[in-house]
Structures are given as C-alpha cells and as structure tokens.
Coordinates of C-alpha atoms in Angstrom, one line a residue:
Chain A
X673 CA -18.3 -9.2 7.5
X674 CA -16.6 -11.8 9.4
X675 CA -13.9 -10.5 12.0
X676 CA -10.7 -12.4 11.0
X677 CA -7.7 -13.0 12.7
X678 CA -5.9 -11.1 10.0
X679 CA -8.1 -8.1 10.0
X680 CA -7.7 -7.8 14.0
X681 CA -3.7 -8.0 13.6
X682 CA -3.7 -5.4 11.0
X683 CA -6.0 -3.5 13.5
X684 CA -5.1 -2.3 16.9
X685 CA -2.6 -5.2 17.1
X686 CA -2.0 -7.2 20.3
X687 CA -4.1 -5.3 22.5
X688 CA -7.2 -6.9 20.9
X689 CA -7.2 -10.5 22.3
X690 CA -10.7 -11.2 22.1
X691 CA -11.2 -11.9 18.4
X692 CA -11.7 -15.4 16.9
X693 CA -12.3 -16.6 13.3
X694 CA -15.8 -18.2 14.8
X695 CA -17.2 -15.0 16.1
X696 CA -20.6 -14.4 14.9
X697 CA -21.3 -11.6 12.5
X698 CA -22.2 -9.3 14.9
X699 CA -21.1 -9.1 18.5
X700 CA -23.9 -9.9 20.7
X701 CA -22.9 -6.7 22.8
X702 CA -20.7 -4.5 20.8
X703 CA -19.8 -2.6 23.8
X704 CA -17.6 -5.8 24.7
X705 CA -15.8 -5.8 21.9
X706 CA -13.1 -3.4 20.2
X707 CA -14.2 -2.0 17.1
X708 CA -12.4 -1.7 13.6
X709 CA -9.9 0.7 12.9
X710 CA -10.2 3.6 10.8
X711 CA -10.2 3.3 7.0
X712 CA -9.3 5.4 4.0
X713 CA -12.6 4.6 2.1
X714 CA -15.9 4.0 3.9
X715 CA -18.4 1.4 3.1
X716 CA -22.1 0.8 3.9
X717 CA -22.9 -1.2 7.3
X718 CA -22.6 -4.9 6.3
X719 CA -26.3 -5.8 6.7
X720 CA -27.3 -3.1 4.2
X721 CA -27.7 -4.5 0.9
X722 CA -29.3 -1.7 -1.1
X723 CA -28.5 -2.1 -4.8
X724 CA -29.9 -0.6 -8.1
X725 CA -32.4 -2.6 -10.1
X726 CA -30.6 -3.9 -13.2
X727 CA -33.1 -3.8 -16.2
X728 CA -30.7 -4.5 -18.9
X729 CA -27.0 -4.2 -19.7
X730 CA -28.2 -0.7 -20.5
X731 CA -30.2 0.7 -17.6
X732 CA -30.6 0.3 -13.8
X733 CA -32.9 2.0 -11.6
X734 CA -32.8 3.7 -8.4
X735 CA -34.4 1.6 -5.6
X736 CA -36.5 4.4 -4.0
X737 CA -38.4 2.0 -1.8
X738 CA -34.9 1.9 0.2
X739 CA -34.0 5.5 0.2
X740 CA -34.7 8.4 2.3
X741 CA -34.5 12.2 2.1
X742 CA -34.0 13.7 -1.2
X743 CA -30.2 12.9 -2.3
X744 CA -29.8 9.6 -4.1
X745 CA -26.5 8.0 -3.0
X746 CA -24.1 8.3 -6.2
X747 CA -23.7 4.5 -6.6
X748 CA -27.5 4.2 -6.6
X749 CA -28.2 6.9 -9.4
X750 CA -30.2 5.6 -12.3
X751 CA -28.0 4.8 -15.2
X752 CA -29.1 4.7 -19.0
X753 CA -26.6 4.2 -21.8
X754 CA -26.5 3.3 -25.4
X755 CA -23.1 2.1 -26.2
X756 CA -21.9 0.9 -22.6
X757 CA -20.2 2.9 -19.9
X758 CA -16.7 4.2 -21.3
X759 CA -13.3 4.2 -19.5
X760 CA -12.1 7.6 -20.0
X761 CA -8.8 8.9 -18.9
X762 CA -9.1 12.4 -17.1
X763 CA -5.7 13.6 -17.6
X764 CA -6.1 13.5 -21.6
X765 CA -9.9 14.2 -21.7
X766 CA -11.0 17.5 -23.4
X767 CA -14.1 19.3 -24.5
X768 CA -14.1 21.3 -28.0
X769 CA -16.4 23.9 -28.8
X770 CA -16.6 25.1 -32.3
X771 CA -19.2 25.8 -35.1
X772 CA -20.7 29.5 -35.0
X773 CA -18.3 31.0 -32.5
X774 CA -15.3 33.5 -32.9
X775 CA -12.7 31.3 -31.3
X776 CA -13.1 27.7 -31.5
X777 CA -11.5 26.1 -28.4
X778 CA -10.5 23.1 -26.7
X779 CA -10.6 22.9 -22.7
X780 CA -9.1 20.0 -20.9
X781 CA -10.8 18.8 -17.7
X782 CA -8.4 20.7 -15.5
X783 CA -9.0 23.9 -17.3
X784 CA -12.7 23.4 -16.9
X785 CA -12.3 23.2 -13.2
X786 CA -10.3 26.7 -13.2
X787 CA -13.3 28.4 -14.4
X788 CA -15.7 29.8 -11.6
X789 CA -17.8 26.8 -10.5
X790 CA -21.4 26.3 -9.7
X791 CA -23.0 23.7 -7.4
X792 CA -26.6 22.8 -7.0
X793 CA -29.0 20.1 -6.0
X794 CA -31.2 19.1 -9.3
X795 CA -33.1 15.8 -10.2
X796 CA -32.4 14.1 -13.2
X797 CA -34.9 11.8 -14.8
X798 CA -34.9 9.6 -17.9
X799 CA -38.1 10.7 -20.0
X800 CA -39.0 6.9 -20.4
X801 CA -39.6 6.7 -16.8
X802 CA -42.7 4.4 -16.3
X803 CA -43.4 0.9 -16.4
X804 CA -46.6 0.7 -18.2
X805 CA -47.3 -2.9 -18.1
X806 CA -46.1 -3.3 -14.3
X807 CA -48.0 -5.8 -12.4
X808 CA -48.8 -5.9 -8.7
X809 CA -45.2 -7.2 -7.6
X810 CA -43.7 -3.9 -8.7
X811 CA -41.6 -1.8 -6.3
X812 CA -41.4 2.0 -6.8
X813 CA -37.8 1.9 -8.2
X814 CA -39.1 -0.8 -10.8
X815 CA -42.1 1.5 -11.7
X816 CA -40.1 5.1 -11.8
X817 CA -36.7 4.4 -11.0
X818 CA -35.1 6.2 -13.8
X819 CA -35.1 9.6 -11.7
X820 CA -32.5 10.3 -9.2
X821 CA -31.3 13.8 -7.3
X822 CA -27.6 14.8 -6.7
X823 CA -25.5 17.9 -6.0
X824 CA -24.0 18.4 -9.4
X825 CA -21.1 20.6 -9.7
X826 CA -19.4 22.4 -12.7
X827 CA -19.0 25.1 -14.8
X828 CA -21.9 26.9 -16.4
X829 CA -22.0 26.4 -20.2
X830 CA -22.9 30.2 -20.5
X831 CA -19.3 31.1 -19.0
X832 CA -17.7 28.9 -21.6
X833 CA -20.0 30.4 -24.6
X834 CA -18.7 33.8 -23.4
X835 CA -15.2 32.5 -23.5
X836 CA -15.4 31.1 -27.2
X837 CA -17.8 34.1 -28.3
X838 CA -21.2 33.0 -29.7
X839 CA -21.9 34.4 -33.1
X840 CA -25.2 36.3 -34.1
X841 CA -27.7 34.0 -35.7
X842 CA -26.5 30.7 -33.4
X843 CA -29.7 29.2 -32.1
X844 CA -28.9 25.4 -31.5
X845 CA -26.0 23.5 -30.1
X846 CA -25.0 20.0 -30.6
X847 CA -23.4 18.0 -27.7
X848 CA -21.7 15.0 -28.4
X849 CA -20.4 12.1 -26.2
X850 CA -17.4 10.0 -26.4
X851 CA -19.1 6.7 -25.5
X852 CA -19.5 4.0 -28.3
X853 CA -22.9 5.6 -29.4
X854 CA -21.1 9.0 -29.7
X855 CA -24.4 10.2 -28.6
X856 CA -25.9 13.5 -29.7
X857 CA -28.4 15.5 -28.9
X858 CA -29.3 19.3 -30.3
X859 CA -29.8 21.8 -27.3
X860 CA -31.6 25.2 -27.7
X861 CA -28.9 28.0 -27.3
X862 CA -31.4 29.8 -24.5
X863 CA -31.0 26.6 -22.3
X864 CA -27.2 26.7 -22.9
X865 CA -27.0 30.4 -21.9
X866 CA -29.5 29.9 -18.9
X867 CA -28.7 27.3 -16.2
X868 CA -26.7 24.5 -18.2
X869 CA -23.6 23.2 -16.8
X870 CA -20.8 21.1 -18.0
X871 CA -20.8 19.1 -14.8
X872 CA -17.6 17.3 -13.5
X873 CA -18.9 16.7 -9.8
X874 CA -21.5 14.6 -8.2
X875 CA -22.4 14.7 -4.4
X876 CA -19.2 16.4 -3.6
X877 CA -16.7 14.1 -5.9
X878 CA -16.1 13.3 -9.3
X879 CA -18.7 12.3 -11.5
X880 CA -19.3 8.3 -11.3
X881 CA -18.7 6.6 -14.8
X882 CA -22.3 5.8 -15.4
X883 CA -22.9 9.4 -14.8
X884 CA -20.6 10.7 -17.5
X885 CA -16.9 10.8 -16.0
X886 CA -15.3 12.9 -16.6
X887 CA -17.5 15.7 -18.1
X888 CA -21.1 15.7 -18.7
X889 CA -23.6 18.2 -19.9
X890 CA -26.5 18.9 -17.4
X891 CA -29.9 20.4 -18.2
X892 CA -31.7 21.0 -15.0
X893 CA -35.5 19.9 -15.2
X894 CA -35.1 18.5 -18.6
X895 CA -35.1 14.8 -20.2
X896 CA -32.2 13.0 -19.1
X897 CA -30.9 11.9 -22.5
X898 CA -30.7 15.4 -23.5
X899 CA -27.9 15.9 -20.8
X900 CA -25.3 14.2 -23.0
X901 CA -22.7 12.2 -20.7
X902 CA -19.1 11.9 -21.6
X903 CA -19.2 15.0 -23.1
X904 CA -16.2 15.6 -25.6
X905 CA -17.8 18.0 -28.2
X906 CA -20.0 21.2 -28.5
X907 CA -21.1 22.8 -32.0
X908 CA -22.7 25.8 -32.4
X909 CA -25.3 26.1 -35.2
X910 CA -28.3 27.7 -36.8
X911 CA -30.6 24.9 -36.7
X912 CA -31.0 21.5 -34.8
X913 CA -29.2 18.6 -36.2
X914 CA -31.8 16.1 -35.9
X915 CA -30.2 13.2 -34.6
X916 CA -31.4 10.0 -34.2
X917 CA -32.0 10.4 -30.4
X918 CA -34.3 13.4 -31.1
X919 CA -36.3 11.9 -34.0
X920 CA -36.5 8.1 -34.1
X921 CA -36.4 8.1 -30.3
X922 CA -37.5 10.6 -27.7
X923 CA -40.2 11.8 -29.6
X924 CA -43.9 11.0 -28.6
X925 CA -46.9 10.0 -30.9
X926 CA -50.1 11.9 -30.0
X927 CA -53.8 10.7 -30.4
X928 CA -54.2 13.2 -33.3
X929 CA -51.6 11.4 -35.4
X930 CA -48.7 13.6 -34.8
X931 CA -45.4 13.3 -32.7
X932 CA -44.0 15.6 -30.6
X933 CA -40.4 16.4 -30.9
X934 CA -37.9 18.5 -28.7
X935 CA -40.1 18.1 -25.6
X936 CA -37.3 18.5 -23.1
X937 CA -39.4 19.7 -19.9
X938 CA -40.1 16.8 -17.3
X939 CA -43.4 17.7 -16.1
X940 CA -44.5 17.5 -12.2
X941 CA -44.7 14.1 -11.0
X942 CA -44.9 12.1 -7.5
X943 CA -44.2 8.7 -6.3
X944 CA -45.1 7.2 -3.1
X945 CA -42.3 5.3 -2.1
X946 CA -43.5 3.7 1.2
X947 CA -45.5 1.9 1.9
X948 CA -45.1 0.1 -1.2
X949 CA -44.5 -3.5 -2.6
X950 CA -42.7 -5.4 -1.4
X951 CA -43.7 -4.0 2.2
X952 CA -46.7 -5.5 4.6
X953 CA -47.8 -3.1 6.9
X954 CA -49.4 -3.1 10.6
X955 CA -52.6 -1.6 11.7
X956 CA -52.1 1.7 13.3
X957 CA -50.0 4.8 12.3
X958 CA -48.2 4.6 8.8
X959 CA -46.2 7.1 7.4
X960 CA -46.9 7.6 3.9
X961 CA -43.8 9.2 2.1
X962 CA -42.6 9.7 -1.4
X963 CA -40.7 12.1 -3.7
X964 CA -42.2 14.7 -6.0
X965 CA -40.5 16.8 -8.8
X966 CA -41.2 19.0 -11.6
X967 CA -38.9 20.4 -14.6
X968 CA -41.0 23.7 -14.2
X969 CA -39.4 24.9 -10.8
X970 CA -40.6 23.9 -7.4
X971 CA -43.1 21.4 -6.1
X972 CA -46.0 23.6 -4.6
X973 CA -48.1 20.8 -2.8
X974 CA -48.4 17.0 -2.8
X975 CA -51.9 15.7 -2.3
X976 CA -52.1 12.0 -0.8
X977 CA -55.4 10.0 -0.9
X978 CA -56.0 6.8 1.1
X979 CA -59.4 6.3 -0.6
X980 CA -58.5 5.6 -4.3
X981 CA -58.6 9.3 -5.3
X982 CA -62.1 10.3 -3.8
X983 CA -60.6 12.5 -1.2
X984 CA -57.1 14.3 -0.9
X985 CA -54.9 15.8 1.8
X986 CA -52.0 17.9 1.4
X987 CA -49.2 16.2 2.6
X988 CA -46.1 17.6 4.7
X989 CA -42.9 18.7 2.4
X990 CA -39.4 18.2 3.5
X991 CA -38.1 22.1 3.9
X992 CA -36.4 23.8 2.1
X993 CA -38.2 22.9 -1.1
X994 CA -35.5 23.1 -3.7
X995 CA -36.3 24.1 -7.2
X996 CA -35.9 21.1 -9.8
X997 CA -35.1 18.7 -7.3
X998 CA -36.8 15.9 -5.6
X999 CA -38.8 17.1 -2.8
X1000 CA -40.1 14.5 0.0
X1001 CA -43.6 14.4 1.2
X1002 CA -44.9 12.8 4.3
X1003 CA -48.3 12.1 5.3
X1004 CA -49.6 10.5 8.5
X1005 CA -52.2 8.0 7.9
X1006 CA -54.1 5.8 10.5
X1007 CA -54.8 2.5 8.9
X1008 CA -57.7 0.8 11.0
X1009 CA -57.7 -2.3 8.6
X1010 CA -59.4 -3.2 5.2
X1011 CA -58.4 -2.7 1.5
X1012 CA -57.3 0.8 0.7
X1013 CA -55.6 2.3 -2.1
X1014 CA -53.1 5.1 -1.4
X1015 CA -52.1 7.6 -4.2
X1016 CA -50.6 11.0 -4.6
X1017 CA -50.6 13.9 -6.6
X1018 CA -48.1 16.6 -7.3
X1019 CA -48.9 20.3 -8.0
X1020 CA -46.0 22.7 -9.1
X1021 CA -45.3 26.2 -8.8
X1022 CA -46.9 26.9 -12.1
X1023 CA -50.1 25.3 -11.1
X1024 CA -49.7 22.3 -13.1
X1025 CA -51.5 19.5 -11.6
X1026 CA -50.2 15.8 -12.3
X1027 CA -52.7 14.2 -14.6
X1028 CA -54.4 10.7 -14.3
X1029 CA -53.5 8.0 -16.5
X1030 CA -56.8 8.5 -18.4
X1031 CA -56.1 12.0 -19.1
X1032 CA -52.7 11.1 -20.6
X1033 CA -54.1 8.2 -22.5
X1034 CA -56.8 10.4 -24.3
X1035 CA -54.3 12.8 -25.2
X1036 CA -51.4 10.5 -26.4
X1037 CA -53.3 7.1 -27.3
X1038 CA -52.6 3.7 -26.3
X1039 CA -49.6 3.1 -28.9
X1040 CA -47.7 6.3 -27.7
X1041 CA -44.1 6.0 -26.9
X1042 CA -43.2 5.5 -23.2
X1043 CA -41.6 9.1 -23.1
X1044 CA -43.0 11.8 -20.9
X1045 CA -45.7 9.7 -19.2
X1046 CA -46.2 11.1 -15.5
X1047 CA -49.6 9.7 -14.5
X1048 CA -50.9 9.7 -10.9
X1049 CA -50.1 5.9 -9.3
X1050 CA -51.2 4.2 -6.4
X1051 CA -50.7 1.2 -4.2
X1052 CA -53.3 -1.3 -3.1
X1053 CA -53.0 -1.9 0.7
X1054 CA -54.8 -5.6 1.0
X1055 CA -56.6 -6.5 4.0
X1056 CA -53.9 -8.3 5.1
X1057 CA -51.5 -5.4 5.2
X1058 CA -49.6 -6.4 1.8
X1059 CA -49.1 -3.6 -0.4
X1060 CA -48.9 -4.0 -4.0
X1061 CA -48.9 -1.9 -7.3
X1062 CA -52.1 -0.7 -8.4
X1063 CA -52.1 -2.0 -11.9
X1064 CA -53.1 0.3 -14.8
X1065 CA -54.4 -0.7 -18.3
X1066 CA -52.5 1.4 -20.9
X1067 CA -54.7 -0.2 -23.7
Chain B
X1186 CA -9.4 34.4 -0.7
X1187 CA -7.5 37.3 -1.6
X1188 CA -10.1 39.6 0.2
X1189 CA -9.8 37.6 3.4
X1190 CA -6.1 37.6 3.5
X1191 CA -6.1 41.2 2.6
X1192 CA -8.4 41.6 5.6
X1193 CA -6.1 40.0 8.1
X1194 CA -3.2 41.8 6.9
X1195 CA -5.0 45.3 7.4
X1196 CA -5.7 43.9 11.0
X1197 CA -2.4 43.0 11.6
X1198 CA -1.4 46.4 10.4
X1199 CA -3.5 47.8 13.2
X1200 CA -6.3 49.0 10.7
X1201 CA -9.7 48.6 12.7
X1202 CA -11.5 50.1 9.4
X1203 CA -10.5 46.8 7.4
X1204 CA -13.5 44.6 9.1
X1205 CA -15.8 45.9 6.3
X1206 CA -15.3 43.6 3.3
X1207 CA -14.4 45.0 -0.4
X1208 CA -16.8 44.5 -3.0
X1209 CA -16.6 41.2 -4.8
X1210 CA -14.5 41.1 -8.1
X1211 CA -16.5 41.3 -11.2
X1212 CA -16.1 38.3 -13.6
X1213 CA -14.2 39.3 -16.6
X1214 CA -15.4 39.2 -20.1
X1215 CA -13.2 36.3 -20.6
X1216 CA -11.1 34.2 -18.5
X1217 CA -8.3 33.4 -20.9
X1218 CA -8.5 29.8 -20.1
X1219 CA -8.4 27.1 -22.7
X1220 CA -6.6 27.0 -25.9
X1221 CA -7.5 27.4 -29.6
X1222 CA -8.7 24.5 -31.5
X1223 CA -6.9 24.1 -34.9
X1224 CA -8.8 23.3 -38.2
X1225 CA -7.3 19.7 -37.9
X1226 CA -8.4 19.0 -34.3
X1227 CA -11.9 20.2 -35.2
X1228 CA -11.8 17.9 -38.4
X1229 CA -11.0 14.9 -36.3
X1230 CA -14.3 14.9 -34.1
X1231 CA -16.8 16.9 -36.5
X1232 CA -18.6 13.9 -37.9
X1233 CA -22.1 15.2 -37.7
X1234 CA -24.5 15.7 -40.5
X1235 CA -27.2 18.2 -40.7
X1236 CA -30.7 17.8 -42.4
X1237 CA -29.5 20.2 -45.0
X1238 CA -26.5 18.0 -45.9
X1239 CA -23.8 20.1 -44.3
X1240 CA -21.2 17.8 -43.0
X1241 CA -21.8 15.1 -45.4
X1242 CA -18.6 13.8 -46.7
X1243 CA -17.3 12.9 -50.0
X1244 CA -18.1 9.4 -51.5
X1245 CA -21.4 7.6 -52.5
X1246 CA -23.0 4.3 -52.8
X1247 CA -26.1 2.4 -54.1
X1248 CA -28.5 0.1 -52.7
X1249 CA -27.0 -2.9 -54.3
X1250 CA -23.7 -2.3 -52.8
X1251 CA -25.4 -1.8 -49.4
X1252 CA -27.5 -5.0 -49.8
X1253 CA -24.2 -7.1 -49.6
X1254 CA -22.6 -4.9 -46.6
X1255 CA -26.1 -5.3 -45.0
X1256 CA -26.0 -9.3 -45.2
X1257 CA -22.6 -9.5 -43.5
X1258 CA -22.3 -6.5 -41.0
X1259 CA -26.0 -5.9 -40.2
X1260 CA -28.7 -8.8 -40.8
X1261 CA -27.5 -10.7 -37.6
X1262 CA -29.1 -8.1 -35.5
X1263 CA -31.6 -6.4 -37.7
X1264 CA -33.0 -9.6 -39.7
X1265 CA -32.5 -10.7 -43.2
X1266 CA -34.6 -8.0 -44.8
X1267 CA -34.3 -5.3 -41.8
X1268 CA -38.1 -6.1 -40.6
X1269 CA -37.3 -9.5 -38.3
X1270 CA -35.1 -8.0 -35.6
X1271 CA -34.1 -9.0 -33.0
X1272 CA -32.9 -5.5 -32.4
X1273 CA -34.9 -2.3 -33.8
X1274 CA -37.0 -3.0 -37.0
X1275 CA -35.5 -0.7 -39.7
X1276 CA -37.7 -1.4 -42.9
X1277 CA -41.4 -1.3 -43.4
X1278 CA -44.0 1.1 -44.7
X1279 CA -47.5 1.2 -43.5
X1280 CA -50.0 1.2 -46.2
X1281 CA -52.4 3.6 -44.4
X1282 CA -49.6 6.3 -44.8
X1283 CA -51.4 8.4 -41.7
X1284 CA -48.8 8.0 -38.9
X1285 CA -51.3 6.1 -36.9
X1286 CA -48.9 5.2 -34.1
X1287 CA -50.8 6.5 -31.1
X1288 CA -53.4 4.1 -31.9
X1289 CA -51.4 0.9 -33.0
X1290 CA -49.0 -0.4 -30.2
X1291 CA -47.7 -2.7 -32.9
X1292 CA -46.9 -0.6 -35.6
X1293 CA -42.9 -0.5 -35.7
X1294 CA -41.1 2.8 -35.8
X1295 CA -39.1 2.2 -39.2
X1296 CA -36.9 4.6 -41.1
X1297 CA -39.9 4.6 -43.7
X1298 CA -42.7 5.1 -41.3
X1299 CA -41.2 7.3 -38.8
X1300 CA -37.9 8.7 -39.6
X1301 CA -38.3 12.5 -40.7
X1302 CA -34.9 12.9 -42.2
X1303 CA -32.8 10.8 -44.3
X1304 CA -29.5 12.4 -43.3
X1305 CA -30.0 10.9 -39.8
X1306 CA -29.6 7.5 -41.0
X1307 CA -26.1 8.4 -42.4
X1308 CA -25.1 10.2 -39.2
X1309 CA -26.3 7.4 -37.0
X1310 CA -25.0 4.5 -38.8
X1311 CA -21.8 6.3 -39.3
X1312 CA -21.1 7.2 -35.7
X1313 CA -22.9 4.2 -33.8
X1314 CA -23.3 1.0 -36.1
X1315 CA -22.5 -1.9 -35.9
X1316 CA -22.4 -1.6 -32.1
X1317 CA -19.5 -4.2 -32.2
X1318 CA -17.4 -2.0 -34.1
X1319 CA -18.9 1.5 -34.3
X1320 CA -17.0 3.9 -36.3
X1321 CA -15.5 1.2 -38.5
X1322 CA -17.4 1.8 -41.6
X1323 CA -16.0 4.0 -44.6
X1324 CA -17.8 6.9 -46.0
X1325 CA -18.5 5.1 -49.2
X1326 CA -20.0 1.9 -47.3
X1327 CA -22.2 4.0 -44.9
X1328 CA -23.7 5.6 -48.4
X1329 CA -24.3 2.3 -49.4
X1330 CA -25.9 1.1 -46.4
X1331 CA -28.2 4.3 -46.3
X1332 CA -28.9 3.8 -49.8
X1333 CA -29.9 0.1 -49.3
X1334 CA -32.3 1.1 -46.2
X1335 CA -34.0 3.7 -48.0
X1336 CA -34.7 1.9 -51.0
X1337 CA -35.9 -1.1 -48.7
X1338 CA -38.2 1.4 -47.3
X1339 CA -39.6 2.5 -50.8
X1340 CA -38.0 5.9 -50.4
X1341 CA -35.8 5.8 -53.2
X1342 CA -35.5 3.8 -56.5
X1343 CA -33.1 0.8 -56.7
X1344 CA -30.8 2.4 -59.1
X1345 CA -30.4 5.8 -57.0
X1346 CA -26.8 6.7 -56.1
X1347 CA -26.5 8.5 -52.7
X1348 CA -24.1 11.0 -52.1
X1349 CA -23.9 14.5 -50.4
X1350 CA -26.0 16.0 -53.2
X1351 CA -28.6 13.5 -53.2
X1352 CA -29.2 12.3 -49.7
X1353 CA -30.7 15.5 -48.2
X1354 CA -33.1 15.8 -50.9
X1355 CA -34.8 12.2 -50.1
X1356 CA -38.4 12.9 -49.3
X1357 CA -39.4 11.5 -45.9
X1358 CA -43.2 11.0 -45.8
X1359 CA -43.1 11.1 -41.9
X1360 CA -41.6 14.6 -41.6
X1361 CA -45.0 16.4 -42.0
X1362 CA -46.2 14.7 -38.8
X1363 CA -43.9 15.8 -36.4
X1364 CA -44.9 18.7 -34.5
X1365 CA -42.7 20.9 -31.6
X1366 CA -43.5 21.1 -28.2
X1367 CA -46.5 23.4 -27.8
X1368 CA -46.7 22.8 -24.0
X1369 CA -47.2 26.1 -22.4
X1370 CA -44.1 27.9 -22.1
X1371 CA -43.5 28.9 -18.4
X1372 CA -44.8 32.3 -17.6
X1373 CA -42.2 32.8 -14.8
X1374 CA -38.8 31.2 -15.5
X1375 CA -38.0 28.9 -12.8
X1376 CA -35.9 30.2 -10.1
X1377 CA -32.4 28.4 -10.3

C-alpha cells in the first residue's frame, strides 16, 4: 500500500516529516521510516495476495498450497451454496425446533448464546472434493480445496434437544436453512445427541456469511452438505425426509448397480500441499508437507513416498493430533535430481488406509458420482524441478 | 465465575480453607431459555413433505396444467422437454432399467431414472424453484408441475391428478436400487 500524505497526516501527525507521495511500496530500510499507527481492524500484509479459488458462483476452494499449520483463515474457508449467500439480520434470526418433541420452541441467536457453549477444532469437507479430470496444472486447492479447518463454537444440539424434550420413537431430524435453496437434510438422531453443534462462532468470532452466519448446524467428521448453514428450523421425526439433497444428489452409484445414500462419514485422506504445482524446487533438502484428516477420529499415521508408491516412510505429524481436524504432516527429502513422483497415504485410528484410485474405481465404477472419493494422489517432480499434478484416468 | 468470586470473598474474610475450589455446578435438566413456538409460527415454516405424504398441502394439478407453467417458468433453464438443459436434466428413462450409472458416465440422473421418491419433486420445486423466485409457486402450480415432470418421465398417465393422496403412491423404479451406508460402523466411537 502506498504511503500517502493523508495517511501520514491521519497518523502520527506533524512529527512524521519523512513521507512523500512518491515513496516506494516498501521502504528500503524500514528502520529509518516511522511506521503506521494502530488500527481497529487488521489486514494481511500488503504483499500477501492469498485468495480462494473461485470455481463458480456457487463454490470456492481453500488454497492449501498457500497455507501453513492446521487452521484455515476464516476468509479462506471453502464455500459451497445452492442459492447464494443470504444476508441475515442477527437481531431477528431464530431457530425453531418442533416435530416429535414435548415443547416446540423458538430460540433467538441471543438465547442460543446463553446456553453452555462448546468450542472445538474440526475439519469440514464437502463430499464432492476431488477434481477427477484435473490436468497437470492443478494446484492442491484446485484438486481438493473443499476442506478447511476452523475452531467452531456453538451450543450442543443435545442440550437444545433436552430443552424441548424428544419424544420416544424419534429417529431422524430435518435441518433447514433460510437461504434461497431453503436447503434441507435429514440427520440421524444419534448424531444430534452426540457431538452435533448449532454453531455461531468460527475462529473466535461470529461465523462468516459463507459459512452460515448467524447459525449453522455442524456435524463433526460428516460430509459438509449435511451441516446445514443459515439454520432456521429443526424438525424431529420418526423417519428420514428424503430431500433432494440426499436422494438426487449426495448419493454414490456403485459398480454393482446400486447407489449408497446417507453416507455421512468422510473417510481418511491426505493431500501433499508442498511441493506441488505451481512450485519449482531446487536440488537439496525439501520439506514435503501436507494435511491429513478423517471423519473416524484421529489420524494415526501418514506415509510419504518419493518413488511413486514403491516405498513409503512415516511422516512427522504436527502435535497435538486432534480428532476430526486437519493434521499437518512433514517429511524431509533430499532431492538429488531426476524425475520423481511424491505421494501421501493416510491411516486413521481405526486402521483404515486411504485407498488407491484403482481400488475406488473398482468399487464405484467410472460413472460414479464425485462424492466420497478419497484416493491417494501425487505430484510429479520433473527433472527441471517443476512440480505438476500426477494425472489420473477415471475412465 | 461465581465460584471464583466466592473464593475471593472467603479470602478477604480471612478464611484459609477457601483455597480448595467447590465442586462444579451440574447442568440442570432444562435451562428455561427460549420461548414456546405457537402453531401458527410452526405452520409458517413447516413446508417439508415426507415420503409417506405427510406435509403435503391441499390442492391438485395435472400434467396438462403443468406443461403450460413449465414452458413459461422452467424451460429456459431445463430445456423445452426437460432433457436439453442447460441446467439439470429432469426428464428421461433409460431403456435398460438396470440403474447402470456407475458404468455409464453419460447417463443423466433424471427424475425417472434416479429419483427414489416422487414426494421429493413437490418438496424441492416448492422450496427452491425457480431460482430467480424461490417459494413463489402456489401449491396447485407445484402439483401441476410435479404431474408434468412425472408424466414426462413415464411414471404416471397423462390424465393423472396429483394431490396429497395420489402423489405418495407414485411408484419410482429407482427406489429399489438405493442402499444404506454399509461401511463398517466404528468399533470405538471417535473421541470428541
């Protein structure tokens, strides 16, 4: 950002005589120029141009190639919506819970915040998080950027269900958003009474509009679509509602000519985020790193291969390894030149091993929907150091 | 909060025993936060329709009525006959009838080929279509459009009347091909 006369005047006033409107973007020696005054809302350093990858008006991806650690900055959390991002007045917004309950009730946002709160770091992944037709010029974010990790805060849905009193025989509930898609999903009551949240916070502040401001359902470890955003209503019932999103969409054809429905859990997956396209690396020590996650709990191990999957070595996992959250892995590699294929493979605490593309293809068939595809993927380090995505043919 | 303040007060009074904290409060059975929802407040939002027809409103419609509505309100996005797009293909029956979606990437997931429940058509169109004016259709219009889409997919005869009694009874050939999630249930529940 340019230092202008006005910003200097607005700043430390007359004491600063150094400024000129022609000054370069960054001072040659910052220690010789008085810096900027404090401000109410911070911003990224001017040279940092990190941004989401826009896929359409209805989705954008987290640029994992640009990120570190396990937390996704809120403004880079992926988004997917079916009726645009609504603008909701938090002072009039409320959540209705009714159906098979003793006391149908309405909770305003302010009332939801009066209940005991729970905060936890969780990943959230769209079930359609794989670019199957990705070419060599694909970044990690383009390939699998529909997963992000935040600290979510809210009230446990179980607490609210106690407040309204669930009637015997209740097995499912419907969650409904107040966006233009009025999106609905059916949720098993067991999840609702376990770790489901009605979330209103993300990374220490209110939810972002794209993530459901002011209230969303949050179902740890489950496909993102079921964590209904802009939540306005929950109806308790004895059977699933068979909404469009859980029949026509978010169901997966299998090779035996069936389709799986209500496949909520996201299975273990890993993604190398560096080095990856569009990077070019130098010979010598390279830190291979990436993220791994599983809807089954904790990541137990991430194996890295630098020879196209012939041999594997366990990577270092960033501690603490949190359940149902991205886990960062790091692996030191001495690249001596020549083409190499680097890959990663996650193993979770249940012993589940991230599958190969061929194993998935055999089970699911070439025509299957893109939901719940978590194959091992890799990157080709070319002899000149340029890194490109290792293309996969899905038939 | 209360606990800490209490401890401070005890100290101020000179009581050394107050260093040990008191036991945490047990959550009550109910907090008494929130207010009862009136039947009218529930009715204003309760628009969902279940597979057995619960939630379907009064009203009715036929395919002929729906055809005219479809041409003016839907065809520009879903094609003149529901097969052409540019948005989701709504109409088409695969002659094989064997649900070969996994092997055939080109086979469109239409209402006739893929949708397991007819009630979903009513529920979805009423809440979300057309995207330019969601929630603008009357219940009779939604019944008529549903009849049109079901008839175009060879699921009901041309003269069938769709209403809250008839719609849940429409047989959907794809239903038999859907299976629940058979992935291994987790032996140990993930720790939260």
